[in-house]
Amino acid sequence: MRKEYGDERRTQIIEDTGEILLEDLVAVEDVAITVTRGGYLKRTSVDTYRRQTRGGKAESAWARRAEDFVERLIITSTHSYLLIFTTRGRVYWLKAYEIPDASTVGKESTFPI
């Protein structure tokens, strides 16, 4: 084998000093971002919602406080940027995966904005 196939190495082994980013470890998937009137964000995987058929009973997508309600529902990818505008004219941007993941009925993992 050595006589027939033994030759010099054709590839170079190079030490890679590159860093592993958090974004590299996050799977790309569709998520639903819920924004409430009170200014809370919540991320939930789209797969956790089940389809409602005719005559079905809707599930609560947010365990709400009496004075708070869902104002926006955004369907996006975990790697998409969200721009958050304040009433004072500032803008903040963050990736969707940075918003805490919560169940469809949980309010324990909300992110105040």
PDB file of C-alpha atoms in Angstrom:
ATOM      1  CA  MET A   1       0.000   0.000   0.000  1.00  0.00           C
ATOM      2  CA  ARG A   2       2.757   2.385   0.908  1.00  0.00           C
ATOM      3  CA  LYS A   3       4.621   1.823  -2.375  1.00  0.00           C
ATOM      4  CA  GLU A   4       1.490   2.204  -4.454  1.00  0.00           C
ATOM      5  CA  TYR A   5      -0.301   5.031  -2.631  1.00  0.00           C
ATOM      6  CA  GLY A   6       2.260   6.604  -0.296  1.00  0.00           C
ATOM      7  CA  ASP A   7       3.108  10.164  -1.299  1.00  0.00           C
ATOM      8  CA  GLU A   8       3.509  13.618   0.215  1.00  0.00           C
ATOM      9  CA  ARG A   9       0.555  15.168   2.046  1.00  0.00           C
ATOM     10  CA  ARG A  10      -1.463  17.289  -0.382  1.00  0.00           C
ATOM     11  CA  THR A  11      -3.479  19.282   2.138  1.00  0.00           C
ATOM     12  CA  GLN A  12      -2.184  21.729   4.666  1.00  0.00           C
ATOM     13  CA  ILE A  13      -3.363  21.635   8.257  1.00  0.00           C
ATOM     14  CA  ILE A  14      -3.770  25.223   9.428  1.00  0.00           C
ATOM     15  CA  GLU A  15      -4.617  26.184  12.987  1.00  0.00           C
ATOM     16  CA  ASP A  16      -7.864  28.174  12.912  1.00  0.00           C
ATOM     17  CA  THR A  17      -7.985  30.827  15.600  1.00  0.00           C
ATOM     18  CA  GLY A  18     -11.522  31.896  14.644  1.00  0.00           C
ATOM     19  CA  GLU A  19     -14.087  32.367  17.344  1.00  0.00           C
ATOM     20  CA  ILE A  20     -17.395  30.590  17.705  1.00  0.00           C
ATOM     21  CA  LEU A  21     -20.179  33.142  17.961  1.00  0.00           C
ATOM     22  CA  LEU A  22     -23.442  32.602  19.796  1.00  0.00           C
ATOM     23  CA  GLU A  23     -25.254  33.105  16.495  1.00  0.00           C
ATOM     24  CA  ASP A  24     -23.452  30.078  15.057  1.00  0.00           C
ATOM     25  CA  LEU A  25     -24.987  27.882  17.764  1.00  0.00           C
ATOM     26  CA  VAL A  26     -28.588  29.090  17.327  1.00  0.00           C
ATOM     27  CA  ALA A  27     -30.727  27.104  14.898  1.00  0.00           C
ATOM     28  CA  VAL A  28     -32.538  29.031  12.180  1.00  0.00           C
ATOM     29  CA  GLU A  29     -36.272  28.582  12.746  1.00  0.00           C
ATOM     30  CA  ASP A  30     -39.467  30.578  12.463  1.00  0.00           C
ATOM     31  CA  VAL A  31     -40.624  32.219  15.678  1.00  0.00           C
ATOM     32  CA  ALA A  32     -43.542  34.369  16.790  1.00  0.00           C
ATOM     33  CA  ILE A  33     -42.596  37.551  18.649  1.00  0.00           C
ATOM     34  CA  THR A  34     -45.404  38.906  20.817  1.00  0.00           C
ATOM     35  CA  VAL A  35     -45.379  42.560  21.892  1.00  0.00           C
ATOM     36  CA  THR A  36     -47.852  43.715  24.549  1.00  0.00           C
ATOM     37  CA  ARG A  37     -49.320  47.133  25.224  1.00  0.00           C
ATOM     38  CA  GLY A  38     -47.357  47.184  28.486  1.00  0.00           C
ATOM     39  CA  GLY A  39     -44.084  46.849  26.540  1.00  0.00           C
ATOM     40  CA  TYR A  40     -43.211  43.187  27.041  1.00  0.00           C
ATOM     41  CA  LEU A  41     -41.677  40.906  24.404  1.00  0.00           C
ATOM     42  CA  LYS A  42     -41.919  37.135  24.227  1.00  0.00           C
ATOM     43  CA  ARG A  43     -40.518  34.667  21.668  1.00  0.00           C
ATOM     44  CA  THR A  44     -42.280  31.409  20.929  1.00  0.00           C
ATOM     45  CA  SER A  45     -41.541  28.795  18.274  1.00  0.00           C
ATOM     46  CA  VAL A  46     -44.163  28.769  15.520  1.00  0.00           C
ATOM     47  CA  ASP A  47     -44.293  24.969  15.780  1.00  0.00           C
ATOM     48  CA  THR A  48     -45.824  25.187  19.269  1.00  0.00           C
ATOM     49  CA  TYR A  49     -48.981  26.782  17.924  1.00  0.00           C
ATOM     50  CA  ARG A  50     -51.518  24.314  16.617  1.00  0.00           C
ATOM     51  CA  ARG A  51     -53.889  25.026  13.804  1.00  0.00           C
ATOM     52  CA  GLN A  52     -57.410  26.000  14.799  1.00  0.00           C
ATOM     53  CA  THR A  53     -60.121  24.506  12.619  1.00  0.00           C
ATOM     54  CA  ARG A  54     -63.701  25.611  12.137  1.00  0.00           C
ATOM     55  CA  GLY A  55     -65.566  25.648  15.404  1.00  0.00           C
ATOM     56  CA  GLY A  56     -62.375  25.198  17.425  1.00  0.00           C
ATOM     57  CA  LYS A  57     -61.633  26.920  20.688  1.00  0.00           C
ATOM     58  CA  ALA A  58     -58.712  29.332  20.603  1.00  0.00           C
ATOM     59  CA  GLU A  59     -55.781  28.898  22.946  1.00  0.00           C
ATOM     60  CA  SER A  60     -54.525  31.854  24.906  1.00  0.00           C
ATOM     61  CA  ALA A  61     -51.206  32.929  23.414  1.00  0.00           C
ATOM     62  CA  TRP A  62     -50.386  35.144  26.376  1.00  0.00           C
ATOM     63  CA  ALA A  63     -51.151  34.808  30.076  1.00  0.00           C
ATOM     64  CA  ARG A  64     -52.177  38.439  30.403  1.00  0.00           C
ATOM     65  CA  ARG A  65     -52.542  40.843  33.219  1.00  0.00           C
ATOM     66  CA  ALA A  66     -55.950  42.491  33.266  1.00  0.00           C
ATOM     67  CA  GLU A  67     -54.676  45.815  31.904  1.00  0.00           C
ATOM     68  CA  ASP A  68     -52.171  44.377  29.376  1.00  0.00           C
ATOM     69  CA  PHE A  69     -52.977  42.927  25.959  1.00  0.00           C
ATOM     70  CA  VAL A  70     -51.147  41.757  22.847  1.00  0.00           C
ATOM     71  CA  GLU A  71     -50.546  44.693  20.531  1.00  0.00           C
ATOM     72  CA  ARG A  72     -48.312  43.134  17.857  1.00  0.00           C
ATOM     73  CA  LEU A  73     -47.555  39.625  16.630  1.00  0.00           C
ATOM     74  CA  ILE A  74     -44.478  39.316  14.413  1.00  0.00           C
ATOM     75  CA  ILE A  75     -43.517  36.117  12.582  1.00  0.00           C
ATOM     76  CA  THR A  76     -39.798  36.105  11.769  1.00  0.00           C
ATOM     77  CA  SER A  77     -36.620  34.012  11.842  1.00  0.00           C
ATOM     78  CA  THR A  78     -34.406  33.616  14.893  1.00  0.00           C
ATOM     79  CA  HIS A  79     -31.561  35.303  12.971  1.00  0.00           C
ATOM     80  CA  SER A  80     -33.574  38.359  11.887  1.00  0.00           C
ATOM     81  CA  TYR A  81     -33.004  41.779  13.411  1.00  0.00           C
ATOM     82  CA  LEU A  82     -35.777  43.619  15.236  1.00  0.00           C
ATOM     83  CA  LEU A  83     -35.712  47.404  15.453  1.00  0.00           C
ATOM     84  CA  ILE A  84     -37.278  48.826  18.605  1.00  0.00           C
ATOM     85  CA  PHE A  85     -38.190  52.511  18.518  1.00  0.00           C
ATOM     86  CA  THR A  86     -38.753  54.441  21.739  1.00  0.00           C
ATOM     87  CA  THR A  87     -41.033  57.404  22.326  1.00  0.00           C
ATOM     88  CA  ARG A  88     -37.907  59.517  22.882  1.00  0.00           C
ATOM     89  CA  GLY A  89     -36.607  58.956  19.355  1.00  0.00           C
ATOM     90  CA  ARG A  90     -34.056  56.255  20.069  1.00  0.00           C
ATOM     91  CA  VAL A  91     -33.795  52.994  18.198  1.00  0.00           C
ATOM     92  CA  TYR A  92     -32.421  49.706  19.516  1.00  0.00           C
ATOM     93  CA  TRP A  93     -31.754  46.610  17.443  1.00  0.00           C
ATOM     94  CA  LEU A  94     -31.461  43.021  18.544  1.00  0.00           C
ATOM     95  CA  LYS A  95     -31.638  39.564  17.040  1.00  0.00           C
ATOM     96  CA  ALA A  96     -34.844  37.602  17.571  1.00  0.00           C
ATOM     97  CA  TYR A  97     -32.972  34.811  19.405  1.00  0.00           C
ATOM     98  CA  GLU A  98     -31.962  37.341  22.095  1.00  0.00           C
ATOM     99  CA  ILE A  99     -35.580  37.640  23.234  1.00  0.00           C
ATOM    100  CA  PRO A 100     -36.361  35.052  25.943  1.00  0.00           C
ATOM    101  CA  ASP A 101     -38.125  31.923  24.737  1.00  0.00           C
ATOM    102  CA  ALA A 102     -41.424  31.246  26.508  1.00  0.00           C
ATOM    103  CA  SER A 103     -44.341  28.861  26.223  1.00  0.00           C
ATOM    104  CA  THR A 104     -47.601  30.000  24.655  1.00  0.00           C
ATOM    105  CA  VAL A 105     -49.220  30.518  28.053  1.00  0.00           C
ATOM    106  CA  GLY A 106     -46.219  31.537  30.150  1.00  0.00           C
ATOM    107  CA  LYS A 107     -45.579  35.058  31.339  1.00  0.00           C
ATOM    108  CA  GLU A 108     -42.567  34.191  33.457  1.00  0.00           C
ATOM    109  CA  SER A 109     -40.137  34.654  30.559  1.00  0.00           C
ATOM    110  CA  THR A 110     -41.012  38.089  29.262  1.00  0.00           C
ATOM    111  CA  PHE A 111     -38.577  40.784  28.264  1.00  0.00           C
ATOM    112  CA  PRO A 112     -39.535  44.364  29.227  1.00  0.00           C
ATOM    113  CA  ILE A 113     -38.769  47.054  26.661  1.00  0.00           C
TER     114      ILE A 113
END
